[in-house]
PDB file of C-alpha atoms in Angstrom:
ATOM      1  CA  GLY A   1     -10.565  16.132  -6.855  1.00 34.00           C
ATOM      2  CA  GLU A   2      -7.638  15.488  -4.589  1.00 35.00           C
ATOM      3  CA  SER A   3      -4.075  16.431  -5.314  1.00 33.00           C
ATOM      4  CA  VAL A   4      -1.236  14.830  -3.464  1.00 33.00           C
ATOM      5  CA  GLY A   5       1.745  16.170  -5.344  1.00 36.00           C
ATOM      6  CA  LEU A   6       3.857  15.160  -8.276  1.00 45.00           C
ATOM      7  CA  HIS A   7       5.034  11.745  -7.146  1.00 61.00           C
ATOM      8  CA  LEU A   8       2.649   8.838  -6.848  1.00 76.00           C
ATOM      9  CA  PRO A   9       3.163   6.258  -4.138  1.00 87.00           C
ATOM     10  CA  THR A  10       4.812   3.255  -5.702  1.00 91.00           C
ATOM     11  CA  LEU A  11       4.700  -0.452  -5.076  1.00 94.00           C
ATOM     12  CA  SER A  12       7.212  -2.810  -6.606  1.00 95.00           C
ATOM     13  CA  VAL A  13       6.569  -6.554  -6.472  1.00 96.00           C
ATOM     14  CA  GLN A  14       8.095  -9.669  -7.918  1.00 97.00           C
ATOM     15  CA  GLU A  15       6.181 -11.487 -10.610  1.00 97.00           C
ATOM     16  CA  GLY A  16       4.060 -14.170  -9.005  1.00 97.00           C
ATOM     17  CA  ASP A  17       3.803 -12.449  -5.631  1.00 97.00           C
ATOM     18  CA  ASN A  18       0.606 -10.987  -4.285  1.00 97.00           C
ATOM     19  CA  SER A  19       0.102  -7.212  -4.325  1.00 97.00           C
ATOM     20  CA  ILE A  20      -1.867  -5.099  -1.898  1.00 97.00           C
ATOM     21  CA  ILE A  21      -2.761  -1.537  -2.818  1.00 96.00           C
ATOM     22  CA  ASN A  22      -4.381   0.706  -0.246  1.00 95.00           C
ATOM     23  CA  CYS A  23      -6.701   3.663  -0.384  1.00 94.00           C
ATOM     24  CA  ALA A  24      -7.969   5.902   2.398  1.00 93.00           C
ATOM     25  CA  TYR A  25     -11.252   7.491   1.476  1.00 91.00           C
ATOM     26  CA  SER A  26     -12.555  10.719   2.876  1.00 86.00           C
ATOM     27  CA  ASN A  27     -16.346  10.690   3.075  1.00 87.00           C
ATOM     28  CA  SER A  28     -17.985   8.469   5.646  1.00 88.00           C
ATOM     29  CA  ALA A  29     -21.238   8.798   3.680  1.00 88.00           C
ATOM     30  CA  SER A  30     -19.723   7.183   0.584  1.00 90.00           C
ATOM     31  CA  ASP A  31     -21.574   3.975  -0.147  1.00 90.00           C
ATOM     32  CA  TYR A  32     -20.013   2.700  -3.337  1.00 91.00           C
ATOM     33  CA  PHE A  33     -16.374   2.203  -4.239  1.00 93.00           C
ATOM     34  CA  ILE A  34     -14.537   1.350  -7.429  1.00 92.00           C
ATOM     35  CA  TRP A  35     -10.971   0.390  -8.235  1.00 94.00           C
ATOM     36  CA  TYR A  36      -9.597   1.526 -11.578  1.00 93.00           C
ATOM     37  CA  LYS A  37      -6.458   0.463 -13.418  1.00 94.00           C
ATOM     38  CA  GLN A  38      -4.725   2.940 -15.675  1.00 90.00           C
ATOM     39  CA  GLU A  39      -1.986   1.766 -17.965  1.00 90.00           C
ATOM     40  CA  SER A  40       0.445   4.233 -19.429  1.00 85.00           C
ATOM     41  CA  GLY A  41      -1.142   6.329 -22.159  1.00 80.00           C
ATOM     42  CA  LYS A  42      -4.615   4.917 -21.623  1.00 85.00           C
ATOM     43  CA  GLY A  43      -7.766   5.926 -19.809  1.00 87.00           C
ATOM     44  CA  PRO A  44      -8.773   4.349 -16.496  1.00 90.00           C
ATOM     45  CA  GLN A  45     -10.309   0.893 -16.720  1.00 91.00           C
ATOM     46  CA  PHE A  46     -12.842  -0.517 -14.252  1.00 90.00           C
ATOM     47  CA  ILE A  47     -11.497  -3.459 -12.246  1.00 94.00           C
ATOM     48  CA  ILE A  48     -13.869  -4.197  -9.402  1.00 94.00           C
ATOM     49  CA  ASP A  49     -16.429  -2.467  -7.234  1.00 93.00           C
ATOM     50  CA  ILE A  50     -17.927  -2.910  -3.803  1.00 94.00           C
ATOM     51  CA  ARG A  51     -20.927  -1.478  -1.978  1.00 93.00           C
ATOM     52  CA  SER A  52     -20.817  -0.316   1.588  1.00 93.00           C
ATOM     53  CA  ASN A  53     -23.009  -3.186   2.805  1.00 93.00           C
ATOM     54  CA  MET A  54     -20.156  -5.567   2.000  1.00 95.00           C
ATOM     55  CA  ASP A  55     -16.658  -5.849   3.409  1.00 96.00           C
ATOM     56  CA  LYS A  56     -15.158  -8.122   0.786  1.00 97.00           C
ATOM     57  CA  ARG A  57     -15.671  -8.883  -2.869  1.00 96.00           C
ATOM     58  CA  GLN A  58     -13.688 -11.160  -5.113  1.00 96.00           C
ATOM     59  CA  GLY A  59     -13.099 -11.097  -8.812  1.00 94.00           C
ATOM     60  CA  GLN A  60     -10.693 -12.910 -11.042  1.00 92.00           C
ATOM     61  CA  ARG A  61      -7.322 -12.642  -9.258  1.00 95.00           C
ATOM     62  CA  VAL A  62      -8.497  -9.486  -7.500  1.00 97.00           C
ATOM     63  CA  THR A  63     -10.128  -8.945  -4.135  1.00 97.00           C
ATOM     64  CA  VAL A  64     -11.385  -5.684  -2.693  1.00 97.00           C
ATOM     65  CA  LEU A  65     -11.647  -5.229   1.070  1.00 97.00           C
ATOM     66  CA  LEU A  66     -13.610  -2.437   2.685  1.00 96.00           C
ATOM     67  CA  ASN A  67     -13.164  -1.287   6.270  1.00 95.00           C
ATOM     68  CA  LYS A  68     -15.741   1.392   6.940  1.00 93.00           C
ATOM     69  CA  THR A  69     -14.618   1.893  10.525  1.00 94.00           C
ATOM     70  CA  VAL A  70     -11.334   3.389   9.420  1.00 94.00           C
ATOM     71  CA  LYS A  71     -12.473   4.427   5.924  1.00 93.00           C
ATOM     72  CA  HIS A  72      -9.999   2.169   4.222  1.00 94.00           C
ATOM     73  CA  LEU A  73     -10.176   0.284   0.966  1.00 95.00           C
ATOM     74  CA  SER A  74      -7.654  -2.184  -0.383  1.00 96.00           C
ATOM     75  CA  LEU A  75      -7.112  -4.022  -3.618  1.00 97.00           C
ATOM     76  CA  GLN A  76      -5.370  -7.358  -3.541  1.00 98.00           C
ATOM     77  CA  ILE A  77      -3.972  -8.839  -6.725  1.00 97.00           C
ATOM     78  CA  ALA A  78      -3.026 -12.493  -6.584  1.00 97.00           C
ATOM     79  CA  ALA A  79      -0.069 -13.889  -8.522  1.00 97.00           C
ATOM     80  CA  THR A  80       0.861 -10.507  -9.936  1.00 97.00           C
ATOM     81  CA  GLN A  81       1.832 -10.511 -13.597  1.00 96.00           C
ATOM     82  CA  PRO A  82       3.833  -8.038 -15.708  1.00 95.00           C
ATOM     83  CA  GLY A  83       0.587  -6.972 -17.367  1.00 95.00           C
ATOM     84  CA  ASP A  84      -0.634  -5.753 -14.000  1.00 97.00           C
ATOM     85  CA  SER A  85       1.910  -2.935 -14.045  1.00 96.00           C
ATOM     86  CA  ALA A  86      -0.133   0.260 -14.019  1.00 94.00           C
ATOM     87  CA  VAL A  87      -1.457   3.012 -11.794  1.00 92.00           C
ATOM     88  CA  TYR A  88      -4.332   1.874  -9.592  1.00 94.00           C
ATOM     89  CA  PHE A  89      -6.688   4.308  -7.978  1.00 90.00           C
ATOM     90  CA  CYS A  90      -9.870   4.139  -5.999  1.00 93.00           C
ATOM     91  CA  ALA A  91     -13.050   6.107  -6.389  1.00 91.00           C
ATOM     92  CA  GLU A  92     -15.657   6.747  -3.710  1.00 90.00           C
ATOM     93  CA  ILE A  93     -19.239   7.601  -4.536  1.00 87.00           C
ATOM     94  CA  GLY A  94     -21.927   8.964  -2.278  1.00 82.00           C
ATOM     95  CA  ASN A  95     -24.203  11.966  -1.754  1.00 74.00           C
ATOM     96  CA  ASN A  96     -24.262  12.684  -5.487  1.00 73.00           C
ATOM     97  CA  ASP A  97     -20.492  13.059  -5.406  1.00 78.00           C
ATOM     98  CA  MET A  98     -17.601  11.053  -6.772  1.00 81.00           C
ATOM     99  CA  ARG A  99     -13.997  11.491  -5.687  1.00 85.00           C
ATOM    100  CA  PHE A 100     -10.835   9.857  -6.926  1.00 88.00           C
ATOM    101  CA  GLY A 101      -7.636   9.067  -5.127  1.00 86.00           C
ATOM    102  CA  ALA A 102      -4.326  10.049  -6.695  1.00 81.00           C
ATOM    103  CA  GLY A 103      -3.343   6.448  -7.263  1.00 90.00           C
ATOM    104  CA  THR A 104      -0.522   4.013  -6.631  1.00 93.00           C
ATOM    105  CA  ARG A 105       1.940   2.953  -9.302  1.00 93.00           C
ATOM    106  CA  LEU A 106       2.433  -0.808  -9.336  1.00 96.00           C
ATOM    107  CA  THR A 107       5.583  -2.127 -10.973  1.00 95.00           C
ATOM    108  CA  VAL A 108       5.998  -5.844 -11.482  1.00 96.00           C
ATOM    109  CA  LYS A 109       9.558  -7.131 -11.699  1.00 93.00           C
ATOM    110  CA  PRO A 110      10.124 -10.243 -13.811  1.00 88.00           C
TER     111      PRO A 110
ATOM    112  CA  GLY B   1     -19.792   2.790 -30.314  1.00 50.00           C
ATOM    113  CA  ALA B   2     -18.176   0.113 -28.230  1.00 77.00           C
ATOM    114  CA  GLY B   3     -16.599   2.545 -25.811  1.00 92.00           C
ATOM    115  CA  VAL B   4     -15.941   6.183 -25.094  1.00 94.00           C
ATOM    116  CA  SER B   5     -13.808   7.783 -27.773  1.00 96.00           C
ATOM    117  CA  GLN B   6     -11.885  11.022 -27.650  1.00 97.00           C
ATOM    118  CA  SER B   7     -10.125  13.094 -30.238  1.00 97.00           C
ATOM    119  CA  PRO B   8      -7.484  14.126 -30.857  1.00 97.00           C
ATOM    120  CA  SER B   9      -5.349  11.700 -28.895  1.00 95.00           C
ATOM    121  CA  ASN B  10      -2.561  14.250 -28.726  1.00 96.00           C
ATOM    122  CA  LYS B  11      -2.632  17.990 -29.171  1.00 97.00           C
ATOM    123  CA  VAL B  12       0.337  20.327 -29.114  1.00 97.00           C
ATOM    124  CA  THR B  13      -0.455  24.002 -29.186  1.00 97.00           C
ATOM    125  CA  GLU B  14       1.192  27.327 -28.575  1.00 97.00           C
ATOM    126  CA  LYS B  15       0.437  29.427 -25.547  1.00 97.00           C
ATOM    127  CA  GLY B  16      -2.482  31.741 -26.196  1.00 97.00           C
ATOM    128  CA  LYS B  17      -4.173  29.561 -28.802  1.00 98.00           C
ATOM    129  CA  ASP B  18      -7.635  28.042 -28.362  1.00 98.00           C
ATOM    130  CA  VAL B  19      -8.157  24.262 -28.426  1.00 98.00           C
ATOM    131  CA  GLU B  20     -11.185  22.014 -28.739  1.00 98.00           C
ATOM    132  CA  LEU B  21     -11.291  18.496 -27.386  1.00 98.00           C
ATOM    133  CA  ARG B  22     -14.002  16.088 -28.414  1.00 98.00           C
ATOM    134  CA  CYS B  23     -15.699  13.232 -26.578  1.00 97.00           C
ATOM    135  CA  ASP B  24     -18.076  10.634 -27.991  1.00 96.00           C
ATOM    136  CA  PRO B  25     -19.730   8.816 -25.087  1.00 95.00           C
ATOM    137  CA  ILE B  26     -21.135   5.330 -25.128  1.00 94.00           C
ATOM    138  CA  SER B  27     -24.468   5.321 -26.930  1.00 91.00           C
ATOM    139  CA  GLY B  28     -27.353   5.637 -24.505  1.00 89.00           C
ATOM    140  CA  HIS B  29     -25.291   6.982 -21.635  1.00 91.00           C
ATOM    141  CA  THR B  30     -27.010  10.037 -20.210  1.00 90.00           C
ATOM    142  CA  ALA B  31     -24.189  11.186 -17.971  1.00 92.00           C
ATOM    143  CA  LEU B  32     -20.936  12.620 -19.316  1.00 94.00           C
ATOM    144  CA  TYR B  33     -17.954  13.859 -17.341  1.00 94.00           C
ATOM    145  CA  TRP B  34     -14.764  15.707 -18.130  1.00 96.00           C
ATOM    146  CA  TYR B  35     -11.698  15.298 -15.937  1.00 94.00           C
ATOM    147  CA  ARG B  36      -8.167  16.593 -16.051  1.00 94.00           C
ATOM    148  CA  GLN B  37      -5.181  14.512 -15.026  1.00 89.00           C
ATOM    149  CA  SER B  38      -1.882  16.242 -14.504  1.00 84.00           C
ATOM    150  CA  LEU B  39       1.344  14.264 -14.412  1.00 76.00           C
ATOM    151  CA  GLY B  40       1.463  12.046 -11.358  1.00 70.00           C
ATOM    152  CA  GLN B  41      -1.810  13.313  -9.948  1.00 73.00           C
ATOM    153  CA  GLY B  42      -5.310  12.029  -9.549  1.00 77.00           C
ATOM    154  CA  LEU B  43      -8.336  12.953 -11.552  1.00 85.00           C
ATOM    155  CA  GLU B  44      -9.572  16.505 -11.228  1.00 89.00           C
ATOM    156  CA  PHE B  45     -13.265  16.916 -11.930  1.00 89.00           C
ATOM    157  CA  LEU B  46     -14.094  19.631 -14.471  1.00 94.00           C
ATOM    158  CA  ILE B  47     -17.715  19.398 -15.597  1.00 94.00           C
ATOM    159  CA  TYR B  48     -20.675  17.015 -15.542  1.00 92.00           C
ATOM    160  CA  PHE B  49     -23.597  16.733 -17.962  1.00 93.00           C
ATOM    161  CA  GLN B  50     -26.749  14.792 -17.103  1.00 90.00           C
ATOM    162  CA  GLY B  51     -29.395  14.494 -19.788  1.00 86.00           C
ATOM    163  CA  ASN B  52     -30.963  17.843 -20.550  1.00 83.00           C
ATOM    164  CA  SER B  53     -30.215  19.332 -17.148  1.00 87.00           C
ATOM    165  CA  ALA B  54     -27.963  22.329 -16.689  1.00 88.00           C
ATOM    166  CA  PRO B  55     -24.370  21.072 -16.407  1.00 91.00           C
ATOM    167  CA  ASP B  56     -22.406  21.164 -13.184  1.00 91.00           C
ATOM    168  CA  LYS B  57     -19.503  23.452 -14.054  1.00 91.00           C
ATOM    169  CA  SER B  58     -18.154  23.715 -10.544  1.00 89.00           C
ATOM    170  CA  GLY B  59     -14.855  22.067 -11.428  1.00 90.00           C
ATOM    171  CA  LEU B  60     -13.852  24.339 -14.281  1.00 94.00           C
ATOM    172  CA  PRO B  61     -10.634  26.075 -13.162  1.00 94.00           C
ATOM    173  CA  SER B  62     -11.225  29.374 -14.953  1.00 95.00           C
ATOM    174  CA  ASP B  63     -13.514  31.123 -17.405  1.00 96.00           C
ATOM    175  CA  ARG B  64     -11.146  30.119 -20.187  1.00 97.00           C
ATOM    176  CA  PHE B  65     -12.651  26.640 -19.913  1.00 97.00           C
ATOM    177  CA  SER B  66     -16.066  25.804 -21.312  1.00 97.00           C
ATOM    178  CA  ALA B  67     -17.873  22.718 -22.506  1.00 96.00           C
ATOM    179  CA  GLU B  68     -21.012  21.852 -24.322  1.00 95.00           C
ATOM    180  CA  ARG B  69     -22.890  18.714 -25.118  1.00 94.00           C
ATOM    181  CA  THR B  70     -24.945  18.746 -28.268  1.00 84.00           C
ATOM    182  CA  GLY B  71     -28.022  16.578 -28.625  1.00 81.00           C
ATOM    183  CA  GLY B  72     -27.252  14.804 -25.406  1.00 77.00           C
ATOM    184  CA  SER B  73     -24.388  12.921 -26.998  1.00 90.00           C
ATOM    185  CA  VAL B  74     -21.094  14.358 -28.247  1.00 95.00           C
ATOM    186  CA  SER B  75     -19.325  16.835 -26.002  1.00 97.00           C
ATOM    187  CA  THR B  76     -16.662  19.424 -26.733  1.00 97.00           C
ATOM    188  CA  LEU B  77     -14.335  20.902 -24.138  1.00 98.00           C
ATOM    189  CA  THR B  78     -12.907  24.249 -25.220  1.00 98.00           C
ATOM    190  CA  ILE B  79      -9.920  25.942 -23.660  1.00 98.00           C
ATOM    191  CA  GLN B  80      -9.352  29.518 -24.729  1.00 98.00           C
ATOM    192  CA  ARG B  81      -6.027  31.334 -24.589  1.00 98.00           C
ATOM    193  CA  THR B  82      -4.230  28.229 -23.418  1.00 98.00           C
ATOM    194  CA  GLN B  83      -1.551  28.496 -20.748  1.00 97.00           C
ATOM    195  CA  GLN B  84       1.322  26.135 -20.011  1.00 96.00           C
ATOM    196  CA  GLU B  85      -0.368  24.998 -16.809  1.00 94.00           C
ATOM    197  CA  ASP B  86      -3.234  23.681 -18.942  1.00 96.00           C
ATOM    198  CA  SER B  87      -0.928  20.906 -20.135  1.00 96.00           C
ATOM    199  CA  ALA B  88      -2.447  17.643 -18.939  1.00 95.00           C
ATOM    200  CA  VAL B  89      -4.407  14.627 -20.064  1.00 94.00           C
ATOM    201  CA  TYR B  90      -8.073  15.432 -20.445  1.00 96.00           C
ATOM    202  CA  LEU B  91     -10.304  12.434 -19.827  1.00 95.00           C
ATOM    203  CA  CYS B  92     -13.936  11.996 -20.683  1.00 96.00           C
ATOM    204  CA  ALA B  93     -16.200   9.424 -19.065  1.00 94.00           C
ATOM    205  CA  SER B  94     -19.813   8.421 -19.487  1.00 93.00           C
ATOM    206  CA  SER B  95     -22.292   6.385 -17.496  1.00 90.00           C
ATOM    207  CA  LEU B  96     -25.869   5.207 -17.780  1.00 88.00           C
ATOM    208  CA  ALA B  97     -27.083   6.839 -14.619  1.00 77.00           C
ATOM    209  CA  GLN B  98     -26.547  10.012 -12.700  1.00 73.00           C
ATOM    210  CA  ARG B  99     -23.553  10.920 -10.582  1.00 71.00           C
ATOM    211  CA  GLY B 100     -23.595   9.470  -7.138  1.00 66.00           C
ATOM    212  CA  SER B 101     -25.318   6.289  -8.209  1.00 68.00           C
ATOM    213  CA  THR B 102     -23.692   2.898  -8.293  1.00 68.00           C
ATOM    214  CA  ASP B 103     -23.343   3.049 -12.036  1.00 74.00           C
ATOM    215  CA  THR B 104     -19.802   2.753 -13.292  1.00 83.00           C
ATOM    216  CA  GLN B 105     -18.154   5.480 -15.322  1.00 87.00           C
ATOM    217  CA  TYR B 106     -16.420   4.296 -18.470  1.00 91.00           C
ATOM    218  CA  PHE B 107     -13.449   6.345 -19.530  1.00 92.00           C
ATOM    219  CA  GLY B 108     -12.107   7.303 -22.907  1.00 93.00           C
ATOM    220  CA  PRO B 109      -8.409   7.082 -23.739  1.00 93.00           C
ATOM    221  CA  GLY B 110      -7.881  10.771 -23.082  1.00 94.00           C
ATOM    222  CA  THR B 111      -6.410  13.671 -24.991  1.00 96.00           C
ATOM    223  CA  ARG B 112      -2.885  14.647 -24.060  1.00 95.00           C
ATOM    224  CA  LEU B 113      -2.621  18.417 -24.322  1.00 97.00           C
ATOM    225  CA  THR B 114       0.780  20.082 -24.416  1.00 97.00           C
ATOM    226  CA  VAL B 115       0.961  23.852 -24.365  1.00 97.00           C
ATOM    227  CA  LEU B 116       4.344  25.182 -25.440  1.00 96.00           C
TER     228      LEU B 116
END
């Protein structure tokens, strides 16, 4: 796994605003991607996934965008709510390998 | 069960003691993973079990770490002679299919290990 130090990138947004969380993945052969949400004291929870033959996928209030050219993945959360406060991290899967990003801490201000 | 369960949820131990962490995967899931998550860091892969195949132990940080999976279901992660740097949250995940497939891993709540 990757290690980027003790301090996670943070994103602070106002309740009701949209949030965009970014992830740069490392393996150009990765063909499946997942976003996880991890609330304090809990295990990671699946949010949304996307395959490499797509560049956009929408769920309920969440959208994942995939740009394979620059190996970039983003998670957009519409109308962010206090319950969305958590650490969000991406996972890339390919070649019998799965890697996780360190995550971004999202804080929603009321 | 409905999801992956882990026990204990919290474990405080003294340096040098051995600890055992337990994971009950989702019934029917053939793949089981152990990860370690240190404060503010991403998931660090430890070990992967797939059915009756030999486990992938490539992520275990030292020979003090070992894991087994009995009967293709419950798994135990053992840390011998614990050190303070072993303090972390240990997460277990399971999935229906093998690693590298599009099958999602479902995570347990983790065991928070504190070595004093």
